[in-house]
mmCIF file of C-alpha atoms in Angstrom:
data_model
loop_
_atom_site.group_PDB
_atom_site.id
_atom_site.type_symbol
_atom_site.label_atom_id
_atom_site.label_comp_id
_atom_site.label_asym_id
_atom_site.label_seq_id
_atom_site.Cartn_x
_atom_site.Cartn_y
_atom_site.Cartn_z
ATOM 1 C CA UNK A 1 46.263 145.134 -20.181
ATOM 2 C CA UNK A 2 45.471 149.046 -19.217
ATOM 3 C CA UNK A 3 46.890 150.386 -15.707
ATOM 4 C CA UNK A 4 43.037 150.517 -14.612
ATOM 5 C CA UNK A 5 42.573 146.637 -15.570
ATOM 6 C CA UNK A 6 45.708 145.407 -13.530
ATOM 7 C CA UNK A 7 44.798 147.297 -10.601
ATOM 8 C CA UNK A 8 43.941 145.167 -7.161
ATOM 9 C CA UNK A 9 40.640 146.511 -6.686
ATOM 10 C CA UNK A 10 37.601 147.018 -8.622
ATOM 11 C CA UNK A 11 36.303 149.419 -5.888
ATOM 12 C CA UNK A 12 37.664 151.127 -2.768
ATOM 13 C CA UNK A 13 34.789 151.850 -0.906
ATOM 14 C CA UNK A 14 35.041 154.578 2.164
ATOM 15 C CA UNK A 15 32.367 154.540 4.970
ATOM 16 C CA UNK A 16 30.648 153.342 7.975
ATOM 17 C CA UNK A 17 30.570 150.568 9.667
ATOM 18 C CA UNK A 18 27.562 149.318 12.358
ATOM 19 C CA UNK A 19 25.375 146.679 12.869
ATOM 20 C CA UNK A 20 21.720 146.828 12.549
ATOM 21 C CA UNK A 21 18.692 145.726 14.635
ATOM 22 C CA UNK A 22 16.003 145.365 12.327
ATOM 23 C CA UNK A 23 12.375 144.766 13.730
ATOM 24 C CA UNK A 24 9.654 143.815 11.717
ATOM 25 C CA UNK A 25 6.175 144.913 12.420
ATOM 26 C CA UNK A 26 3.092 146.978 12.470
ATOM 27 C CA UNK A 27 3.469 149.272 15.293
ATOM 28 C CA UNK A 28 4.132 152.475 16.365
ATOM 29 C CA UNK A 29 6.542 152.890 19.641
ATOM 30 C CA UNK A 30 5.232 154.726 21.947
ATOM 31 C CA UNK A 31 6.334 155.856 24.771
ATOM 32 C CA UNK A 32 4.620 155.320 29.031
ATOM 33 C CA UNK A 33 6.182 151.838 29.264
ATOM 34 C CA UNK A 34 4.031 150.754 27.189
ATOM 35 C CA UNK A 35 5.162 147.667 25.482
ATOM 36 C CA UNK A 36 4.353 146.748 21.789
ATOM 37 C CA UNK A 37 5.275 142.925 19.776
ATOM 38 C CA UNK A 38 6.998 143.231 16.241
ATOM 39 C CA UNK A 39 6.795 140.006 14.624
ATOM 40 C CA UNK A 40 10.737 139.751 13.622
ATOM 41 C CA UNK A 41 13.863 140.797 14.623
ATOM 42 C CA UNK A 42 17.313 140.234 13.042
ATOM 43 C CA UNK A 43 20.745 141.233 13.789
ATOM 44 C CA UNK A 44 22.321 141.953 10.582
ATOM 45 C CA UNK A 45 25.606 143.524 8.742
ATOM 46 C CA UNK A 46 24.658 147.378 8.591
ATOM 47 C CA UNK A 47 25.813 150.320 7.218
ATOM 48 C CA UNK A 48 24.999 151.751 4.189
ATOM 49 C CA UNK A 49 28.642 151.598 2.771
ATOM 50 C CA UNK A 50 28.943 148.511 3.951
ATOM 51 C CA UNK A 51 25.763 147.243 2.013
ATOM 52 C CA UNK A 52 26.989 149.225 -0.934
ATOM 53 C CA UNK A 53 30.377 146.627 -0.253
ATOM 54 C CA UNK A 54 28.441 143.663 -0.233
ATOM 55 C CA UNK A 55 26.731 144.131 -3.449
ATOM 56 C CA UNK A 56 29.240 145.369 -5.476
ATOM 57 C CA UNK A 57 31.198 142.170 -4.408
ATOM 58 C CA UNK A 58 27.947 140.422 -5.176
ATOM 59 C CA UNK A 59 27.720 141.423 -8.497
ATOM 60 C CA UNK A 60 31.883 140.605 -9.156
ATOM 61 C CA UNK A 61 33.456 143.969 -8.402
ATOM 62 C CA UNK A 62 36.655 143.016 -6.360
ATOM 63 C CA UNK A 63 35.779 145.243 -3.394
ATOM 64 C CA UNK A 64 38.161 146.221 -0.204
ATOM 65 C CA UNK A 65 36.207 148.613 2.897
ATOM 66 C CA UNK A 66 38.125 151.404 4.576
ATOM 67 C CA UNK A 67 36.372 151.863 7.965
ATOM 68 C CA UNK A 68 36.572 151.664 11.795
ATOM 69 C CA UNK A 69 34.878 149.368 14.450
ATOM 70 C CA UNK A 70 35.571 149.242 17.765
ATOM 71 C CA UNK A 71 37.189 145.938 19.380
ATOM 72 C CA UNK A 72 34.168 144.074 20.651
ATOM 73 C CA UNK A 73 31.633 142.001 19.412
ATOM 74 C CA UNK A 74 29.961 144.497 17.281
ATOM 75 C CA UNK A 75 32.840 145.133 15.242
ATOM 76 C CA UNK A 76 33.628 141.688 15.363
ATOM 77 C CA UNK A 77 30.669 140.855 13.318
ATOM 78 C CA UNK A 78 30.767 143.138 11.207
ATOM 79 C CA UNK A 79 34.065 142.623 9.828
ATOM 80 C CA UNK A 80 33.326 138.935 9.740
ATOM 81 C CA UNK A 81 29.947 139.609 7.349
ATOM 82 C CA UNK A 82 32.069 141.331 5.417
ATOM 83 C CA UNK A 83 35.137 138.624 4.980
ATOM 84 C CA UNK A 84 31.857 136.557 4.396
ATOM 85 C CA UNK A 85 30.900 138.898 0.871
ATOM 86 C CA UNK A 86 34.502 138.367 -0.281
ATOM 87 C CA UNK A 87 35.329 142.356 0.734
ATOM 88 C CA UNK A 88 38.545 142.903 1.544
ATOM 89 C CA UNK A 89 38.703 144.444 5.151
ATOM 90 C CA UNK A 90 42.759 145.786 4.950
ATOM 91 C CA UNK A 91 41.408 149.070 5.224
ATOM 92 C CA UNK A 92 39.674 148.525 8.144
ATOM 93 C CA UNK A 93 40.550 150.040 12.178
ATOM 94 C CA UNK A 94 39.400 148.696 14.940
ATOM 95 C CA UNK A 95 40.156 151.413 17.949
ATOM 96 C CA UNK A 96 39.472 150.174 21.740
ATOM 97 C CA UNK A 97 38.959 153.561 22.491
ATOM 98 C CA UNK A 98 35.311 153.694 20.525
ATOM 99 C CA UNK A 99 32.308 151.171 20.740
ATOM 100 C CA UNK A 100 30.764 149.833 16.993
ATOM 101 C CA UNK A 101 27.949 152.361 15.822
ATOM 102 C CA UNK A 102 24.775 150.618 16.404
ATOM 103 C CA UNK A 103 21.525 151.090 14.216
ATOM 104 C CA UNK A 104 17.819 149.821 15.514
ATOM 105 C CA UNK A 105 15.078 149.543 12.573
ATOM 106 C CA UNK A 106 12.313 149.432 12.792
ATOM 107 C CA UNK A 107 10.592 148.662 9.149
ATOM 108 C CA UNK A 108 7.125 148.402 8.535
ATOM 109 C CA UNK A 109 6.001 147.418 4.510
ATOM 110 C CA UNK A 110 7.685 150.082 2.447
ATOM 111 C CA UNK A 111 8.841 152.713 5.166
ATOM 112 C CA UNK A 112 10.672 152.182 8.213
ATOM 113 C CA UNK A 113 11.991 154.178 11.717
ATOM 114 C CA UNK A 114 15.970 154.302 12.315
ATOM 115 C CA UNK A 115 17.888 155.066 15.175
ATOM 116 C CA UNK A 116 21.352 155.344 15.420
ATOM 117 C CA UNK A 117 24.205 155.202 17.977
ATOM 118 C CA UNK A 118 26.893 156.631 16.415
ATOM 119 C CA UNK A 119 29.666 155.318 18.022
ATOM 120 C CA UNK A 120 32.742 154.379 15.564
ATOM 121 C CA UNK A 121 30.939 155.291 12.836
ATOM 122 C CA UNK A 122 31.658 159.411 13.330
ATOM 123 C CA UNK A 123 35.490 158.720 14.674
ATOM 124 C CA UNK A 124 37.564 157.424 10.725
ATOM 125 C CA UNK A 125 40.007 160.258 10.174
ATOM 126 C CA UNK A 126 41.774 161.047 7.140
ATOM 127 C CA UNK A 127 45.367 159.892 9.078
ATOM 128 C CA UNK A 128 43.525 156.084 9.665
ATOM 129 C CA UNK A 129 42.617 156.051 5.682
ATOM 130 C CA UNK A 130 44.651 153.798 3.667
ATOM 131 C CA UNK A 131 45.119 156.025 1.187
ATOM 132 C CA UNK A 132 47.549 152.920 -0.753
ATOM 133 C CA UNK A 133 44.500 150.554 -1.105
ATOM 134 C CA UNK A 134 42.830 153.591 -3.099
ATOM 135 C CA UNK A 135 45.685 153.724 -5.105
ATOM 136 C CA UNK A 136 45.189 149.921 -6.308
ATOM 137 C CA UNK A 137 41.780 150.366 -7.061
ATOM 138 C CA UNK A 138 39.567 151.898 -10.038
ATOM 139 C CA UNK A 139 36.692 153.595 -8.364
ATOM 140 C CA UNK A 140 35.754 154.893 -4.909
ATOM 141 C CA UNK A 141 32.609 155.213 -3.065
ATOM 142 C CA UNK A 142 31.905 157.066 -0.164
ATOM 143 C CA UNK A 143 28.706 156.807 1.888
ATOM 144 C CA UNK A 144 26.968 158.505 4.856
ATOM 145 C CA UNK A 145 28.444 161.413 4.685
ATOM 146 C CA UNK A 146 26.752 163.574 6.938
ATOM 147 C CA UNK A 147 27.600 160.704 9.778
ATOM 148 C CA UNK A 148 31.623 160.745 9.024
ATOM 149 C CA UNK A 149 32.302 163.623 11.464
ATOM 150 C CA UNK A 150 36.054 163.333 11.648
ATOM 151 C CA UNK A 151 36.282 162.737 8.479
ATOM 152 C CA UNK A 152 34.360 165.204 6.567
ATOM 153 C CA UNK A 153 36.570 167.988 6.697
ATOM 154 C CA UNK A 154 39.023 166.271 4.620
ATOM 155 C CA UNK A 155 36.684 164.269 1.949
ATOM 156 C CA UNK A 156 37.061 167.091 -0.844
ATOM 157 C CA UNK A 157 40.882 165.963 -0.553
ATOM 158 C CA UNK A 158 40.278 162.561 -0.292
ATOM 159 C CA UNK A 159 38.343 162.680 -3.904
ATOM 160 C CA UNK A 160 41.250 164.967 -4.880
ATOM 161 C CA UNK A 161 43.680 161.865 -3.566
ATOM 162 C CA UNK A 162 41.061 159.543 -5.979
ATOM 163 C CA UNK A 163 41.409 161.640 -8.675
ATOM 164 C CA UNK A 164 44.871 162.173 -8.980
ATOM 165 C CA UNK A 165 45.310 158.078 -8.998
ATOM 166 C CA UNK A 166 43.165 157.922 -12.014
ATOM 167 C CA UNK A 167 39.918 156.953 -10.046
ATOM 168 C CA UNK A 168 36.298 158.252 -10.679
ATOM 169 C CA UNK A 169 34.510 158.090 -7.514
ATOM 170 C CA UNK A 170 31.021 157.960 -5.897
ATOM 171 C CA UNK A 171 29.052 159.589 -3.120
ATOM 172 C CA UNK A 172 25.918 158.704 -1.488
ATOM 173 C CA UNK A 173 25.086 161.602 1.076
ATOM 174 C CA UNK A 174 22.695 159.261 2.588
ATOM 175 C CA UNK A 175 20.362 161.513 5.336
ATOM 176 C CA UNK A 176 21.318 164.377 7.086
ATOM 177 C CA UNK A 177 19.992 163.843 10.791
ATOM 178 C CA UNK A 178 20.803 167.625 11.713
ATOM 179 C CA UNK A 179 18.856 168.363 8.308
ATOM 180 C CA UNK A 180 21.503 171.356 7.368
ATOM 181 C CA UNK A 181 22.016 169.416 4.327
ATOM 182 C CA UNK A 182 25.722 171.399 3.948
ATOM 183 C CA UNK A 183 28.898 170.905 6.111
ATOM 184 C CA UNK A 184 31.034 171.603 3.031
ATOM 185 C CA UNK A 185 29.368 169.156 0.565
ATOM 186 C CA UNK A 186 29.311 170.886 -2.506
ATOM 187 C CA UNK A 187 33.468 171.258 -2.283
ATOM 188 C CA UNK A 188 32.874 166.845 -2.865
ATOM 189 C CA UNK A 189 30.113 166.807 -4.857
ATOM 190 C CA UNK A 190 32.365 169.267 -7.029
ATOM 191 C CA UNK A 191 35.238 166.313 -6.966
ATOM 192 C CA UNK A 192 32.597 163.447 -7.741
ATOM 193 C CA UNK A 193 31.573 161.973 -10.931
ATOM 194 C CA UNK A 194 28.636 160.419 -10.077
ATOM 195 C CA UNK A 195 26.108 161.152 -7.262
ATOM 196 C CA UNK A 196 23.194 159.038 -5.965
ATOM 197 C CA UNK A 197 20.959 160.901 -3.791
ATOM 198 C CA UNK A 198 17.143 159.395 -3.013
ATOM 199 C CA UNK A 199 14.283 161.623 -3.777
ATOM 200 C CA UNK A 200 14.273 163.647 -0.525
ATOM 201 C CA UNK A 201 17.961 163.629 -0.372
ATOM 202 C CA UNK A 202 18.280 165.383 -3.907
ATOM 203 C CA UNK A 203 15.606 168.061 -3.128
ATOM 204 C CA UNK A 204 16.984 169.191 0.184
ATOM 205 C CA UNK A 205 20.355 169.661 -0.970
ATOM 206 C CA UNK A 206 19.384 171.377 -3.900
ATOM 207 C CA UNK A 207 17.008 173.471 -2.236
ATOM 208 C CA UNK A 208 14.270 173.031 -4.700
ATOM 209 C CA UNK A 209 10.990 171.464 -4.141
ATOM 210 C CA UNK A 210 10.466 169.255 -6.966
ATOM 211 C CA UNK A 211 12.991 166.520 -8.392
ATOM 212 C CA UNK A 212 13.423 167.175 -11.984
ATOM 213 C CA UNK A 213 14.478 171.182 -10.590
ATOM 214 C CA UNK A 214 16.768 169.150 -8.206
ATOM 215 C CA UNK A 215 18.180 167.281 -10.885
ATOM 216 C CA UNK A 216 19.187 169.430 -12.955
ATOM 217 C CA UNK A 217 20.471 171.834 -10.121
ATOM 218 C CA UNK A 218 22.932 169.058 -8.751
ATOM 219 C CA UNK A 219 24.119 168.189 -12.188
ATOM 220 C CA UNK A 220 25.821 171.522 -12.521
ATOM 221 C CA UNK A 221 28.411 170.387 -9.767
ATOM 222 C CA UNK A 222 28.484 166.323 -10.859
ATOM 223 C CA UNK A 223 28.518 165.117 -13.940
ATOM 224 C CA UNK A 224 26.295 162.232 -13.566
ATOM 225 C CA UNK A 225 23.547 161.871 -10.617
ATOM 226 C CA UNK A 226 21.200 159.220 -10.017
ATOM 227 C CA UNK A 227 18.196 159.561 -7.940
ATOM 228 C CA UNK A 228 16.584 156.834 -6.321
ATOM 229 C CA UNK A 229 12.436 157.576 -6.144
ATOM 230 C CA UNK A 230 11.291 154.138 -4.378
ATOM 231 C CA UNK A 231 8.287 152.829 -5.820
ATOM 232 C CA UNK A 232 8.562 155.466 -9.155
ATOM 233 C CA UNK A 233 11.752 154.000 -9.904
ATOM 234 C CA UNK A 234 14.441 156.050 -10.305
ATOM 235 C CA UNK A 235 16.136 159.492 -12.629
ATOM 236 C CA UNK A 236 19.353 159.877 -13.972
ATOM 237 C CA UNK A 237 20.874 162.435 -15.582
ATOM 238 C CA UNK A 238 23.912 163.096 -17.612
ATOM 239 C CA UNK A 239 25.175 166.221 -19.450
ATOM 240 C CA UNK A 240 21.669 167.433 -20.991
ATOM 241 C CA UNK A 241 20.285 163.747 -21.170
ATOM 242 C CA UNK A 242 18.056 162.547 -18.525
ATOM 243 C CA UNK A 243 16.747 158.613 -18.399
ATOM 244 C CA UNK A 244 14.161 157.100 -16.211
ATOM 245 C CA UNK A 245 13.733 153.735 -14.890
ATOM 246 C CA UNK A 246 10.230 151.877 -13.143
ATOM 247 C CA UNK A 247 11.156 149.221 -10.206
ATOM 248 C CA UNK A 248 10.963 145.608 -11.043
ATOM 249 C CA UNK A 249 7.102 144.228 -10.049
ATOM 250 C CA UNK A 250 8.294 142.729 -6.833
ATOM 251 C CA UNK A 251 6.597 141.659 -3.637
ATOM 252 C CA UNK A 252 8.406 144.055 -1.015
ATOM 253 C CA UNK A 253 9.738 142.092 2.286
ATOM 254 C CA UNK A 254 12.074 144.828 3.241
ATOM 255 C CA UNK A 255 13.459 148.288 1.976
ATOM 256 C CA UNK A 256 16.591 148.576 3.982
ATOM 257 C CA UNK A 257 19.382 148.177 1.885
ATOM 258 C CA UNK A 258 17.589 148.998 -1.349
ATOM 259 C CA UNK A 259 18.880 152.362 -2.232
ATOM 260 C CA UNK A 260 22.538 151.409 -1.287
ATOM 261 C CA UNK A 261 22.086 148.341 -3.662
ATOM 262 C CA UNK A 262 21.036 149.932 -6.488
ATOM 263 C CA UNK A 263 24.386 152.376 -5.942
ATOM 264 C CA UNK A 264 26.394 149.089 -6.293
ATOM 265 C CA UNK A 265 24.284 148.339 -9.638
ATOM 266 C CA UNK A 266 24.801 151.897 -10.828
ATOM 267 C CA UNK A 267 28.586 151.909 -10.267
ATOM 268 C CA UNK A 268 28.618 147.987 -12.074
ATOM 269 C CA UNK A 269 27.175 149.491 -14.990
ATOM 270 C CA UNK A 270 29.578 152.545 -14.647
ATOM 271 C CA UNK A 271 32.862 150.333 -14.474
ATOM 272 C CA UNK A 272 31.220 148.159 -17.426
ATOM 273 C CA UNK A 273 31.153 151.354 -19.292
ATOM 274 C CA UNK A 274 27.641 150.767 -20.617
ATOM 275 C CA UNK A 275 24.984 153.756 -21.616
ATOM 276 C CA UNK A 276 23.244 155.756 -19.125
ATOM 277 C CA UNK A 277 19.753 154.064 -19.513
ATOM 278 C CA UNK A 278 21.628 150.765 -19.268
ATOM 279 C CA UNK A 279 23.409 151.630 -16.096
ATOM 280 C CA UNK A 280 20.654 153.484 -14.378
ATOM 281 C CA UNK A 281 18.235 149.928 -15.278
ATOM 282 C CA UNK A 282 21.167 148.039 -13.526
ATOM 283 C CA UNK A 283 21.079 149.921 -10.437
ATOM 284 C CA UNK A 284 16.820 149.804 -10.350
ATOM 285 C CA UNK A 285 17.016 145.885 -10.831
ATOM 286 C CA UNK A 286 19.501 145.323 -8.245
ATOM 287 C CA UNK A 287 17.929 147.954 -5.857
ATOM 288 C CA UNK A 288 14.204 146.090 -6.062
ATOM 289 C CA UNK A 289 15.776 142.277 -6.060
ATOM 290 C CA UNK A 290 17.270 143.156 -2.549
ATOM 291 C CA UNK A 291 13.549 144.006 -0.945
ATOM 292 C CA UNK A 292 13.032 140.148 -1.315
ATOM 293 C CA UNK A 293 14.384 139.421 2.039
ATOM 294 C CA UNK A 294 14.730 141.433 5.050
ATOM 295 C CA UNK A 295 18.022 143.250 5.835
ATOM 296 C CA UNK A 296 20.150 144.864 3.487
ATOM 297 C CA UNK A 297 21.872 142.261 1.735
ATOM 298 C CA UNK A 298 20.224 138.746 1.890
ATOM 299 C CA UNK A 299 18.109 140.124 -1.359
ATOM 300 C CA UNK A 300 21.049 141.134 -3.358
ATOM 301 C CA UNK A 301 21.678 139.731 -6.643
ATOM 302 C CA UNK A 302 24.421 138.150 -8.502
ATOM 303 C CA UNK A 303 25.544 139.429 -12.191
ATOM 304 C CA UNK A 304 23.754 136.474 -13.433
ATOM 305 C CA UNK A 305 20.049 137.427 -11.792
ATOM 306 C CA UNK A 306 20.591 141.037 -12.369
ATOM 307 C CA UNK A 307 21.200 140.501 -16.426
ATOM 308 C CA UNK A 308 18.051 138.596 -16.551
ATOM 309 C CA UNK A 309 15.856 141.598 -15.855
ATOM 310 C CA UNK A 310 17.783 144.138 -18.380
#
């Protein structure tokens, strides 16, 4: 058995943590007191790396979360969902000093409004990472970076950290609320080996209006990036080949969750060492199984309904 075999952990995955409000509806807040009726609304696990967690322990990857939560009932729940998903929560701090990030939804068909109280999810430092689970594991993933604050200084050494213990790692910028699109990313998209931007994520950062240009501009600084296009489906590229990949034809309950679910796919096929058509299909099936339910990880699929659709 190889070093990367016996290790602990399939994937170390770096990130944060909140709970989401999801509301379900067609309606537009406004504001003048004026009061509006969704017809759903769900507390749920949140957190993009956190739903990234879940379904890479969904699909079999032996997962652990590095994190922080604040001690109250927030936090609570969230590390419970995640003990839930079989994802190992060693990693994770919970500071009395900070209150759990929270995130309200509000999705409507395809699209959806989000806003977010940061809370914990800005306060991980690079002095609360356990940088020994990372050395157990074979792959890290980091996600939201623009919303790590404390953190983000120090990521292009935290990939160095990765790299140096043999691990390929991940990023998933996720969206930039100040819309800089910067803050030192291209120093960790220069340590990363695979990148999964959506659509509007890709072209911002790249600076170029139209995805294929963004593509190809982002895979001069990471060898492999994936971009997730919604209802087209998704890109990949690789070296000088590029793959594409239509969504499964799926009745859509729910987005949220989709994009970070087809990351866990994407990083499945990755670890499983298969071709890059192969692992971008992976990541499009498991992305458009998780709209069958609302929230972002009810939908997600095991191995065994994933395979079925490649």
């Amino acid at each position: 058995m190889s070093s990367q075999e016996s290790r602990l952990y399939d994937v170390v995955v770096v990130g944060e943590l909140n709970v989401d409000l999801i509301l379900n509806g067609d309606v537009t807040p406004a504001f003048g007191q004026v009061e509006q009726l969704v017809n759903q609304a769900n507390l749920v696990l949140g957190s993009s790396s956190a739903i990234f967690a879940c379904g890479a322990a969904r699909l079999g990857l032996r997962t652990a979360f590095i994190g922080k939560v604040g001690d109250d009932p927030f936090g609570r729940f969230e590390v419970n969902e995640l003990i839930k998903r079989r994802v190992d929560v060693a990693g994770v701090v919970v500071d009395p000093k900070v209150k759990t990030g929270l995130t309200v939804i509000l999705s409507r068909g395809a699209d959806r409004a989000i806003l977010t109280y940061l809370g914990s999810i800005s306060a991980l430092r690079y002095d609360e990472v356990n940088l020994s689970l990372i050395a157990q594991a074979r792959h890290l993933h980091l996600g939201s970076y623009f919303l790590l604050d404390s953190l983000k200084p120090d990521i292009p050494a935290l990939f160095e950290q990765a790299r140096a213990h043999g691990l390929t790692v991940s990023l998933d910028t996720n969206y930039d609320p100040a819309e800089r699109w910067n803050g030192g990313l291209r120093q960790a998209l220069q340590r990363a080996d695979i990148f999964l931007p959506n659509e509007k994520e890709a072209c911002a950062i790249a600076g170029l209006p139209q995805v294929c240009e963004a593509l190809e501009r982002l895979a001069q600084d990471t060898p492999a990036v994936a971009v997730k296009m919604g209802a087209q489906g998704a890109m990949a590229r690789y070296g000088t080949t590029v793959v594409q990949s239509p969504p499964l034809p799926i009745t859509v309950v729910d987005t949220v969750g989709a994009g970070d679910t087809f990351d866990a796919g994407f990083v499945y096929g990755h670890l499983a060492g298969w071709s890059l058509e192969k692992t971008l299909r992976m990541g499009v099936v498991c992305g458009s199984l998780s709209t069958r339910q609302a929230g972002g990880i009810a939908g997600q699929p095991t191995l065994e309904e994933a395979i079925q659709y490649l």
